[in-house]
Amino acid sequence: MLGRTNRSFSSLNSWRDADASRFRRQTLPIILAGERQIAALTASYLEQLYKEVDSGAGRIALDLDAVTGESLRGVDPAEVYDRPFTEIYTALSKGEPLDIAVERGAHRLETIAKTDLQLARTHTVQALGPEFPKFEYTVRELQGEYNCALCLVASTQRYHKRELAPIHPGCDCLVKLVTADEDPGQVIDEEKLDAIHKAVDDALGTHDRSGRAVDYRQIIVSNQHGEIGPVLGFNSHNFTRLGDADHTDSSHVGSSDSPEPAQHIVDEPTVSVSDSTRQQIADVRSGLPTTHEDWLNARSEGVEPASRLIDNRIARVGARINELQKQREQIVAEKEAEFKRSRTPKAKRDELLEDAVWSTDHELQDERSFLDELRKKAATPQDELPLHERYLLDEVPAKVKFAYRTDASGRLLPPEEYGHHLNSLLDVGHALRGDLDNAFQADAELAHLRSVLASVEGADLAAARRAVVQRESALIHTLLSDVRQMGGTVNTQVGTPSGNQLPAPSDWPEQLDEAFRHFPADWLEKMSNDTLHVVGSERAYYSAGNGGWPDLMALSTLKLNYHGAFSGYAAEIAAHELGHRMEQYVPGLKELEYTLIRRRALDNDALPAPKNMADLTAGYNHTDNEMTYEDHWPDPYTGKTYETFQPDDPASQPSEVFQVGLQDLFGRGPYRYGDEELQAFVLAILALL
């Protein structure tokens, strides 16, 4: 729900009052559905917990209208969800550029939506409290890969059922109901609370890793906010008007009452692959085909030998003659059986039989005559044939006979062997993601940057978010470097622009150097003998060399605002286009891309026809014939296919799924092309092939 809402907001062409009204009409039903789902799931969760205490408890009834929508804040949701647009107007009035203003509005929207989902959960707990008389109080149960200090301290407290559990925007903690003979008091875990305070005190000394001088003994309070009830915050929070809690107050950071922050020292990322993942990589890699020929053999059932065109035609005519002869024999057998049943006089049988086979006999005669002519031409020297017939004696090269599976409509599907390889590869990818999640959780610098991101807004938000994704990208690169050597160089030179091409951008060496470091060194070594020519273009692309034509990469000349982990938009697109060059040199890459896209597109074992991109998104023309398997990708471009260039062998053609996956994995910007499976796919491709 959050992703869909944010994409709808960010993809608006303008953010005027009419756009705001249209956005609310389209989005509020989605948000309400999300709130109702959270409420229903929370009720089911509490019901199951209570049955462990009272097995005879019946089903509970929850009034969803009382715990969703306007009931959450006592304010019309239309008014609440107008605030992101107000945020944009305010930023613009202060001279902020449009992209920054929209980003601030999107951040406000995300904060409001996350808060409302959490409110649906806490209101459900409060509403159902009387239904569970044996539960005496509630506690906060921490969730997720990391928790803020506010939630850590809150998890040491008890709250009465009649109270709303304190929250902050985006909080993912669960509510746990407790049965007890007596009230334990406000603090239920003194040891844990003391440890948290000690850790904060230690962090404020000379070894302060956070770089923020904040006394966390002051950060946990329950303020009664006008709309949403108790909110975790700092003592400096003052909720004097509706809507204040949709922002995060950072006034405490660096205040005059706080000591000067200690110097912040950034460590280089230290990430290693677990032993189990390393062994899994070795096992899977040993079972993968290693050459282009090996991958081709898995989808072929032999080779048709080289032959002359006329010999192929003679074979087809001969087969047709055999087919007609069998057809004639069947007609004769059927007529003779009919004569016996109807006791047709023998004097009439020959005439009736001749009529029945007349058409077949004439076709046989024509085909036999044609066969005789072809045989005569086949025996004639090529230079003695008429000019327009000499091509018949040209030789046709050997041709692979493909063995794709098909669905009920005859559309080609990947061979089973490709599916097995994809399964093994995705298993490795998910294992690497698990190692990566552990690395994210353990990295002190990333924890610091995430805490900064949680505390800032406005003009500082974009820089804080970018610092987080750049650290994440560095950790990913370090993880892959623990599997194999990453980065290197290839032979490059400036190309001569032609047609719509532009001169290569002045920083093209830097763009390519940055792109190279995201690929395995042995991949780059595979292309060391082929020079890459570089030009510029508004729309970047890669064109594989053919014969006398060199490999050509057109780098983007666009100067766009960028919020990802690369140095800029052009560098991220350079990595994307370099990914297309890898399809040419790395065995198995195109085949596995093809297999993933087809698997994701299947609907009850049937492959829907690809759709024109122009029917799915703006910016495309029908005449360009850019086709995609839409599936459920966040962006239909992810499923794009070039199979029309070779429909009998689609696995030989490029895709876009690996390339946009590189952007998701390493760029980590706010706009995503895929999901967790796509990132697992890219991680495993980089680790295995």
XYZ file of C-alpha atoms in Angstrom:
689
model
C 0.000 0.000 0.000
C 2.787 2.469 0.946
C 4.717 1.817 -2.265
C 1.644 2.242 -4.440
C 0.635 5.438 -2.645
C 4.102 6.964 -2.904
C 4.415 6.070 -6.588
C 1.023 7.633 -7.319
C 2.109 10.833 -5.591
C 5.583 11.073 -7.142
C 4.336 10.260 -10.650
C 1.860 13.158 -10.766
C 2.678 15.545 -13.578
C 1.727 18.493 -11.409
C 0.650 19.059 -7.800
C -2.034 21.722 -8.095
C -5.371 21.694 -6.266
C -7.057 19.642 -9.005
C -4.234 17.102 -8.867
C -4.545 16.925 -5.087
C -8.298 16.238 -5.348
C -7.736 13.511 -7.942
C -4.966 11.972 -5.856
C -7.195 11.809 -2.773
C -10.065 10.254 -4.732
C -7.772 7.540 -6.035
C -5.640 6.985 -2.956
C -7.873 7.297 0.102
C -9.754 4.041 -0.681
C -6.389 2.259 -0.926
C -5.222 3.707 2.400
C -8.516 2.837 4.092
C -8.212 -0.727 2.780
C -4.696 -0.918 4.214
C -5.886 0.351 7.609
C -8.749 -2.177 7.669
C -6.371 -4.991 6.768
C -3.983 -4.005 9.584
C -6.903 -3.825 12.019
C -8.234 -7.237 10.975
C -4.796 -8.844 11.211
C -4.217 -7.288 14.638
C -7.579 -8.573 15.876
C -6.791 -12.066 14.604
C -3.346 -11.939 16.229
C -4.802 -10.889 19.606
C -7.532 -13.510 19.376
C -4.958 -16.263 18.860
C -2.880 -14.990 21.785
C -5.907 -14.971 24.080
C -6.866 -18.536 23.175
C -3.556 -19.623 24.700
C -4.793 -18.181 27.997
C -8.505 -19.031 27.691
C -9.139 -21.926 25.310
C -12.890 -21.451 25.652
C -12.867 -17.876 24.417
C -15.172 -17.200 21.472
C -14.689 -15.137 18.373
C -14.461 -11.396 18.853
C -16.366 -8.777 16.907
C -14.484 -5.710 15.735
C -16.156 -2.587 14.375
C -13.664 -1.678 11.645
C -15.221 1.764 11.197
C -14.312 2.551 14.811
C -10.598 1.834 14.337
C -9.956 3.173 10.817
C -10.545 6.259 8.714
C -11.720 9.394 10.482
C -11.940 7.528 13.816
C -8.151 7.375 14.044
C -7.575 11.105 14.390
C -11.033 12.639 14.604
C -10.177 14.514 11.418
C -11.459 13.960 7.891
C -8.805 11.886 6.033
C -9.200 14.196 3.043
C -7.884 17.024 5.216
C -5.044 14.897 6.576
C -3.908 13.780 3.119
C -3.973 17.337 1.803
C -0.973 18.089 4.038
C 1.662 16.641 1.636
C 0.476 19.124 -0.987
C 0.579 21.946 1.568
C 4.148 20.848 2.295
C 5.019 21.312 -1.386
C 3.368 24.740 -1.569
C 5.206 25.878 1.568
C 8.569 24.714 0.233
C 7.986 26.443 -3.097
C 7.013 29.661 -1.350
C 10.411 29.575 0.387
C 12.230 29.314 -2.937
C 12.900 25.552 -2.906
C 13.209 23.943 -6.376
C 10.277 21.773 -7.464
C 12.059 18.424 -7.118
C 13.078 19.158 -3.519
C 9.583 20.422 -2.718
C 8.016 17.263 -4.147
C 10.447 15.124 -2.175
C 9.432 16.906 1.011
C 5.779 16.358 0.164
C 6.440 12.665 -0.522
C 8.216 12.344 2.828
C 5.250 13.971 4.589
C 2.872 11.586 2.801
C 4.920 8.544 3.787
C 5.045 9.692 7.420
C 1.276 10.260 7.574
C 0.453 6.926 5.931
C 2.818 4.975 8.196
C 1.353 6.720 11.225
C -2.212 5.866 10.190
C -1.353 2.205 9.733
C 0.195 2.128 13.198
C -2.828 3.956 14.611
C -5.112 1.306 13.157
C -3.128 -1.269 15.117
C -3.098 0.622 18.445
C -6.782 1.591 18.209
C -7.645 -2.049 17.569
C -5.742 -3.102 20.702
C -7.556 -0.457 22.744
C -10.962 -1.309 21.294
C -10.585 -5.029 21.974
C -9.134 -4.661 25.480
C -12.462 -5.359 27.243
C -12.813 -8.561 25.184
C -9.744 -10.006 26.937
C -10.390 -9.682 30.698
C -7.559 -12.052 31.675
C -4.978 -9.744 30.089
C -3.867 -7.075 32.571
C -1.533 -4.821 30.542
C 0.403 -4.486 27.294
C 4.093 -4.267 26.443
C 5.936 -3.276 23.288
C 7.578 -6.118 21.320
C 10.439 -4.932 19.111
C 10.447 -5.915 15.435
C 12.547 -5.441 12.324
C 16.236 -5.392 11.528
C 16.932 -2.392 13.798
C 15.049 -0.301 16.360
C 15.328 3.309 17.321
C 16.317 4.292 20.847
C 12.774 5.487 21.511
C 11.338 2.009 20.930
C 14.152 0.324 22.889
C 13.323 2.336 25.982
C 9.573 1.941 25.436
C 9.981 -1.845 25.383
C 11.003 -1.691 29.050
C 7.660 -0.073 30.067
C 4.188 -1.447 30.713
C 1.022 0.233 29.408
C -2.555 -0.317 30.524
C -4.990 -1.805 28.021
C -7.109 1.321 28.165
C -4.143 3.383 26.948
C -3.037 3.687 23.359
C 0.414 2.198 22.907
C 2.784 5.130 22.265
C 4.029 5.302 18.679
C 6.190 7.263 16.316
C 5.690 7.489 12.529
C 6.745 4.266 10.826
C 7.028 2.302 14.060
C 6.792 -1.450 13.374
C 6.702 -2.696 16.972
C 3.995 -5.175 17.958
C 1.714 -5.058 20.986
C 1.995 -8.010 23.367
C -0.802 -8.610 25.888
C 0.217 -9.904 29.320
C -1.740 -11.706 32.032
C -0.490 -11.205 35.580
C -1.581 -11.443 39.210
C -0.325 -7.957 40.037
C 0.759 -4.717 38.390
C 4.583 -4.811 37.923
C 4.807 -1.040 37.905
C 5.776 1.334 35.110
C 9.227 -0.207 34.445
C 9.177 -3.938 33.773
C 12.832 -4.430 32.782
C 15.131 -2.340 34.977
C 18.281 -4.163 33.818
C 17.579 -3.518 30.132
C 16.653 0.117 30.772
C 19.867 0.686 32.738
C 21.887 -0.927 29.943
C 20.331 1.390 27.360
C 21.075 4.456 29.462
C 24.640 3.288 30.087
C 25.193 2.717 26.358
C 23.945 6.243 25.619
C 26.155 7.694 28.354
C 29.137 5.847 26.936
C 28.326 7.108 23.418
C 28.477 10.725 24.624
C 32.143 10.401 25.615
C 35.225 10.575 23.464
C 34.263 7.312 21.789
C 30.917 8.654 20.634
C 30.121 6.711 17.423
C 26.849 8.474 16.721
C 28.300 11.958 16.253
C 25.214 13.367 18.002
C 25.361 14.635 21.573
C 21.933 13.686 22.863
C 20.959 12.632 26.392
C 18.667 9.689 25.691
C 17.487 9.705 29.284
C 15.310 12.593 28.149
C 13.914 11.164 24.945
C 11.011 8.996 26.028
C 7.789 10.710 26.955
C 4.107 10.165 26.210
C 2.710 13.387 24.841
C -1.035 13.545 24.278
C -1.304 14.677 20.654
C -4.550 16.226 19.513
C -5.186 13.703 16.754
C -3.255 10.500 17.315
C -2.850 10.145 21.101
C 0.403 9.213 22.865
C 3.507 9.741 20.742
C 7.086 8.750 21.492
C 9.238 11.827 21.321
C 11.756 14.049 23.037
C 11.053 16.300 26.018
C 11.328 19.209 23.577
C 8.260 18.091 21.631
C 5.313 20.431 22.026
C 2.207 19.382 20.089
C 0.306 22.638 20.015
C -1.645 22.120 16.795
C -3.110 19.347 14.713
C -0.640 17.784 12.312
C 2.576 18.575 14.230
C 3.269 14.897 14.912
C 3.393 14.174 11.209
C 6.810 15.891 11.312
C 9.848 14.800 13.301
C 11.179 17.473 15.641
C 14.950 17.727 15.419
C 15.299 20.872 17.534
C 17.129 18.892 20.216
C 20.033 18.068 17.943
C 23.005 20.311 18.591
C 21.060 22.549 21.023
C 22.915 24.933 23.310
C 22.147 22.682 26.301
C 23.964 19.744 24.718
C 27.728 19.119 24.834
C 29.697 19.491 21.621
C 29.497 16.285 19.557
C 32.597 14.147 19.433
C 34.436 13.759 16.130
C 32.672 11.250 13.903
C 35.040 8.622 12.498
C 33.798 6.568 9.537
C 35.111 3.021 9.297
C 35.503 1.212 6.018
C 32.780 -1.428 5.566
C 33.735 -4.863 6.894
C 31.427 -7.538 5.527
C 32.005 -11.233 4.979
C 29.934 -14.025 3.501
C 28.844 -16.712 5.961
C 30.462 -20.148 5.683
C 27.148 -21.736 4.733
C 26.562 -19.223 1.939
C 30.119 -19.645 0.682
C 29.654 -23.402 0.470
C 26.294 -22.945 -1.234
C 27.919 -20.691 -3.846
C 30.601 -23.307 -4.530
C 28.039 -26.113 -4.852
C 25.745 -24.214 -7.220
C 28.575 -22.808 -9.329
C 29.957 -26.315 -9.911
C 26.624 -27.379 -11.428
C 26.137 -24.439 -13.810
C 27.062 -24.579 -17.508
C 30.248 -22.604 -18.108
C 30.233 -21.755 -21.827
C 27.833 -20.197 -24.320
C 27.759 -23.558 -26.112
C 26.763 -25.398 -22.926
C 23.838 -23.031 -22.370
C 22.800 -23.366 -26.029
C 22.880 -27.162 -25.849
C 20.337 -27.078 -23.031
C 17.727 -25.560 -25.364
C 18.595 -27.430 -28.586
C 18.058 -30.966 -29.825
C 20.740 -31.138 -32.456
C 21.819 -29.338 -35.599
C 20.400 -29.483 -39.088
C 23.453 -29.959 -41.349
C 24.426 -27.467 -44.018
C 22.677 -28.062 -47.349
C 21.752 -26.389 -50.620
C 18.435 -24.570 -50.909
C 17.409 -26.807 -53.817
C 18.115 -29.967 -51.814
C 15.879 -28.711 -49.012
C 13.166 -27.960 -51.557
C 13.522 -31.442 -53.131
C 13.152 -32.985 -49.685
C 9.984 -30.971 -48.987
C 8.410 -31.894 -52.352
C 9.292 -35.557 -51.839
C 7.643 -35.484 -48.410
C 4.539 -33.899 -49.936
C 4.370 -36.676 -52.573
C 4.551 -39.333 -49.864
C 1.785 -37.555 -47.963
C -0.449 -37.445 -51.075
C 0.133 -41.121 -51.808
C -0.990 -42.060 -48.303
C -3.984 -39.770 -48.706
C -4.912 -41.534 -51.982
C -4.587 -44.971 -50.390
C -6.947 -43.917 -47.598
C -9.520 -42.585 -50.082
C -9.431 -45.865 -52.028
C -9.825 -47.941 -48.867
C -12.788 -45.851 -47.677
C -14.546 -46.020 -51.081
C -14.090 -49.797 -51.397
C -15.577 -50.250 -47.943
C -18.483 -48.031 -48.961
C -19.013 -50.107 -52.175
C -19.295 -53.283 -50.130
C -21.761 -51.779 -47.667
C -23.998 -50.351 -50.386
C -23.439 -53.266 -52.815
C -22.471 -50.891 -55.586
C -22.415 -52.680 -58.988
C -18.855 -53.461 -60.121
C -19.481 -51.729 -63.455
C -19.884 -48.381 -61.639
C -17.079 -48.776 -59.094
C -14.152 -47.767 -61.342
C -15.865 -44.577 -62.441
C -16.858 -43.621 -58.869
C -13.376 -44.373 -57.575
C -11.763 -42.309 -60.324
C -13.951 -39.345 -59.374
C -12.967 -39.705 -55.689
C -9.216 -39.648 -56.305
C -9.203 -37.212 -59.239
C -8.089 -34.148 -57.268
C -5.389 -36.067 -55.402
C -4.078 -37.672 -58.587
C -3.761 -34.317 -60.313
C -1.855 -32.849 -57.355
C 0.409 -35.900 -57.340
C 1.097 -35.450 -61.006
C 2.002 -31.773 -60.529
C 4.295 -32.499 -57.576
C 6.084 -35.339 -59.432
C 6.621 -33.089 -62.440
C 7.981 -30.335 -60.161
C 10.281 -32.867 -58.463
C 11.710 -33.934 -61.825
C 12.436 -30.293 -62.708
C 14.169 -29.676 -59.368
C 16.329 -32.771 -59.765
C 17.429 -31.638 -63.207
C 18.350 -28.174 -61.886
C 20.192 -29.734 -58.941
C 22.403 -31.623 -61.407
C 23.103 -28.518 -63.523
C 26.198 -26.393 -62.862
C 25.202 -23.133 -61.143
C 26.585 -20.869 -63.872
C 24.439 -22.654 -66.489
C 21.154 -21.865 -64.697
C 19.207 -18.682 -65.434
C 20.372 -15.827 -63.224
C 17.104 -15.736 -61.248
C 17.461 -19.450 -60.309
C 21.131 -19.644 -59.379
C 20.370 -18.892 -55.726
C 18.794 -22.378 -55.514
C 22.261 -23.916 -55.515
C 23.507 -21.648 -52.664
C 24.384 -23.452 -49.440
C 22.298 -22.927 -46.287
C 24.471 -22.937 -43.123
C 23.922 -25.526 -40.419
C 20.969 -24.590 -38.216
C 20.219 -25.376 -34.574
C 16.973 -27.229 -33.897
C 15.518 -25.721 -30.721
C 13.739 -27.662 -27.990
C 11.780 -25.069 -25.976
C 8.779 -26.133 -23.966
C 5.467 -24.565 -25.026
C 2.257 -23.568 -23.277
C -1.228 -24.430 -24.525
C -1.098 -21.554 -27.018
C 2.249 -22.620 -28.438
C 4.243 -19.775 -26.830
C 7.812 -20.744 -26.032
C 8.814 -21.457 -22.416
C 12.277 -22.027 -20.917
C 13.674 -25.569 -20.864
C 13.312 -27.343 -17.516
C 17.079 -27.275 -17.044
C 17.029 -23.464 -17.081
C 14.325 -23.505 -14.417
C 16.429 -25.746 -12.168
C 19.432 -23.448 -12.564
C 17.275 -20.401 -11.737
C 15.957 -22.083 -8.581
C 19.496 -22.802 -7.371
C 20.630 -19.300 -8.273
C 17.765 -17.633 -6.375
C 18.522 -19.787 -3.317
C 22.057 -18.384 -3.357
C 20.703 -14.867 -3.870
C 18.419 -15.101 -0.839
C 21.287 -16.484 1.247
C 23.414 -13.499 0.212
C 20.529 -11.189 1.102
C 20.458 -12.769 4.543
C 24.174 -12.104 4.979
C 23.617 -8.574 3.729
C 20.780 -7.952 6.185
C 23.065 -9.095 9.004
C 25.768 -6.752 7.740
C 23.321 -3.836 7.607
C 22.242 -4.537 11.161
C 25.792 -4.844 12.489
C 27.293 -1.808 10.751
C 27.655 1.036 13.241
C 28.094 3.665 10.549
C 24.886 2.649 8.809
C 23.046 2.725 12.132
C 24.351 6.248 12.683
C 23.297 7.406 9.224
C 19.849 5.874 9.625
C 19.408 7.620 12.964
C 20.342 10.914 11.330
C 17.849 10.258 8.537
C 15.106 9.584 11.078
C 15.739 12.925 12.749
C 15.977 15.369 9.846
C 13.562 16.890 7.395
C 13.367 19.628 4.830
C 16.516 20.566 2.973
C 18.626 18.047 4.930
C 16.411 15.081 4.071
C 17.780 14.328 0.595
C 21.423 14.418 1.729
C 20.701 12.209 4.741
C 18.831 9.679 2.623
C 21.605 9.596 0.047
C 24.235 9.020 2.731
C 22.290 5.959 3.898
C 21.979 4.384 0.456
C 25.637 5.086 -0.359
C 26.682 3.248 2.791
C 24.350 0.370 1.934
C 25.785 0.209 -1.583
C 29.331 0.145 -0.190
C 28.398 -2.758 2.085
C 26.916 -4.660 -0.884
C 30.107 -4.121 -2.885
C 32.227 -5.307 0.040
C 30.068 -8.425 0.442
C 30.491 -9.363 -3.222
C 34.227 -8.635 -3.016
C 34.412 -11.325 -0.344
C 33.074 -13.797 -2.935
C 35.211 -12.759 -5.926
C 37.350 -9.880 -7.130
C 35.261 -6.954 -8.291
C 36.151 -4.145 -10.691
C 38.805 -3.596 -13.332
C 39.187 -1.906 -16.699
C 38.500 -2.593 -20.355
C 39.845 -1.059 -23.544
C 37.870 2.075 -24.399
C 38.155 4.951 -26.811
C 36.065 7.915 -27.923
C 33.888 7.051 -30.876
C 32.884 9.259 -33.810
C 29.237 10.369 -33.477
C 26.906 9.672 -36.379
C 23.186 10.161 -36.959
C 21.494 11.271 -33.726
C 24.560 10.510 -31.622
C 26.346 13.229 -29.667
C 29.993 13.576 -28.644
C 30.916 11.544 -25.563
C 30.374 13.527 -22.333
C 33.554 15.100 -20.978
C 33.505 12.888 -17.865
C 33.030 9.624 -19.773
C 36.171 7.975 -18.295
C 34.940 8.667 -14.757
C 31.455 7.351 -15.576
C 32.852 4.105 -16.944
C 35.387 3.641 -14.142
C 32.567 3.942 -11.622
C 30.431 1.495 -13.593
C 33.258 -1.061 -13.954
C 33.671 -1.477 -10.190
C 30.193 -3.018 -9.927
C 31.103 -6.060 -12.043
C 33.347 -9.081 -11.409
C 36.922 -8.674 -12.604
C 36.837 -11.876 -14.654
C 33.755 -10.597 -16.519
C 35.697 -7.510 -17.563
C 38.638 -9.692 -18.535
C 36.414 -11.588 -21.000
C 36.084 -8.428 -23.098
C 39.713 -7.301 -22.850
C 40.397 -7.986 -26.538
C 37.477 -5.873 -27.810
C 37.619 -2.093 -27.651
C 34.494 -0.295 -26.454
C 33.765 2.889 -28.434
C 32.024 5.651 -26.483
C 29.697 8.395 -27.753
C 26.886 10.401 -26.178
C 23.096 10.377 -26.491
C 20.119 11.779 -24.624
C 18.820 8.208 -24.312
C 21.729 5.928 -23.446
C 22.102 2.558 -25.171
C 24.553 -0.241 -25.977
C 25.067 -1.806 -29.397
C 27.068 -5.022 -29.763
C 29.718 -5.080 -32.459
C 29.146 -7.071 -35.609
C 31.806 -7.833 -38.184
C 33.604 -4.574 -38.855
C 31.466 -2.608 -36.384
C 32.887 -2.168 -32.852
C 31.028 -2.474 -29.565
C 29.426 0.931 -29.008
C 28.074 2.535 -25.835
C 26.168 5.797 -25.942
C 26.397 7.400 -22.488
C 23.643 9.656 -21.247
C 24.193 13.381 -21.691
C 21.192 14.312 -19.518
C 21.801 16.323 -16.361
C 19.069 15.173 -13.991
C 18.527 15.499 -10.255
C 19.645 12.276 -8.639
C 19.072 10.735 -5.197
C 20.795 7.333 -5.438
C 24.142 5.878 -4.371
C 26.071 6.480 -7.605
C 27.871 9.778 -8.130
C 25.063 10.841 -10.452
C 22.331 9.761 -12.843
C 24.708 9.304 -15.782
C 26.997 6.960 -13.816
C 24.064 4.747 -12.791
C 22.884 4.542 -16.402
C 26.451 3.717 -17.498
C 26.342 0.681 -15.183
C 22.961 -0.253 -16.687
C 24.295 -0.118 -20.246
C 27.472 -1.951 -19.284
C 25.155 -4.674 -18.002
C 23.974 -5.113 -21.595
C 27.555 -5.638 -22.722
C 27.833 -8.392 -20.107
C 24.958 -10.221 -21.833
C 27.233 -10.500 -24.855
C 30.266 -11.875 -22.992
C 29.011 -13.721 -19.871
C 27.624 -17.226 -20.570
C 24.192 -17.858 -19.055
C 23.240 -14.261 -18.291
C 20.725 -13.879 -21.123
C 19.316 -17.370 -20.526
C 18.699 -16.750 -16.826
C 17.166 -13.325 -17.488
C 14.837 -14.937 -20.017
C 13.876 -17.672 -17.548
C 13.102 -15.237 -14.708
C 10.964 -12.963 -16.891
C 8.952 -15.869 -18.338
C 8.438 -17.433 -14.913
C 7.198 -14.149 -13.455
C 4.822 -13.667 -16.393
C 3.193 -17.123 -16.293
C -0.500 -17.229 -15.417
C -1.680 -20.773 -14.613
C 1.116 -22.224 -16.770
C 0.084 -19.987 -19.684
C 2.261 -17.184 -21.028
C 0.253 -14.036 -21.811
C 1.172 -12.195 -24.979
C 3.668 -9.376 -24.435
C 2.247 -5.851 -24.333
C 3.376 -2.677 -26.026
C 5.078 -0.322 -23.563
C 3.055 2.529 -25.059
C -0.119 0.886 -23.687
C 1.290 0.738 -20.160
C 3.211 3.923 -19.516
C 3.843 7.376 -20.905
C 6.855 8.266 -23.013
C 6.677 5.437 -25.558
C 5.355 5.218 -29.124
C 3.425 2.271 -30.544
C 5.499 2.449 -33.705
C 8.695 1.728 -31.750
C 7.228 -1.691 -30.928
C 8.894 -1.884 -27.497
C 7.314 -4.957 -25.896
C 7.206 -6.217 -22.308
C 5.834 -8.984 -20.141
C 4.048 -6.780 -17.635
C 3.760 -9.209 -14.694
C 3.638 -7.392 -11.325
C 6.903 -5.466 -11.592
C 6.766 -1.960 -10.091
C 7.787 -0.728 -13.559
C 6.764 -2.646 -16.707
C 10.165 -1.809 -18.231
C 11.631 -4.553 -16.015
C 9.907 -7.254 -18.063
C 10.908 -5.810 -21.443
C 11.688 -8.357 -24.182
C 13.536 -8.181 -27.502
C 12.393 -11.630 -28.653
C 10.801 -10.257 -31.829
C 14.318 -10.075 -33.284
C 14.582 -13.881 -33.040
C 11.213 -15.405 -32.113
C 12.374 -19.017 -32.534
C 15.186 -18.517 -29.964
C 14.095 -15.864 -27.434
C 16.724 -16.878 -24.846
C 19.416 -15.578 -27.206
C 18.096 -12.013 -26.973
C 18.896 -9.285 -24.412
C 16.546 -8.270 -21.613
C 16.358 -5.376 -19.153
C 15.745 -7.233 -15.901
C 19.409 -7.613 -14.876
C 20.231 -4.049 -15.823
C 17.430 -2.371 -13.863
C 18.179 -4.813 -11.056
C 21.705 -3.365 -10.928
C 20.137 0.073 -10.509
C 17.928 -1.184 -7.677
C 20.732 -3.073 -5.915
C 23.541 -0.521 -6.148
C 21.676 2.716 -6.898
C 19.049 2.186 -4.181
C 17.156 5.332 -5.157
C 13.555 6.055 -4.153
C 12.236 4.698 -7.472
C 12.440 0.910 -7.764
C 12.048 -1.369 -10.783
C 11.775 -4.664 -8.918
C 11.404 -6.378 -5.575
C 13.452 -8.480 -3.154
C 13.532 -11.392 -5.602
C 15.087 -9.185 -8.271
C 17.825 -8.040 -5.886
C 18.471 -11.669 -4.896
C 18.686 -12.521 -8.614
C 21.271 -9.804 -9.298
C 23.353 -10.676 -6.222
C 23.491 -14.321 -7.265
C 24.287 -13.508 -10.907
C 27.250 -11.392 -9.777
C 28.411 -14.090 -7.357
C 27.999 -17.173 -9.566
C 28.428 -16.596 -13.298
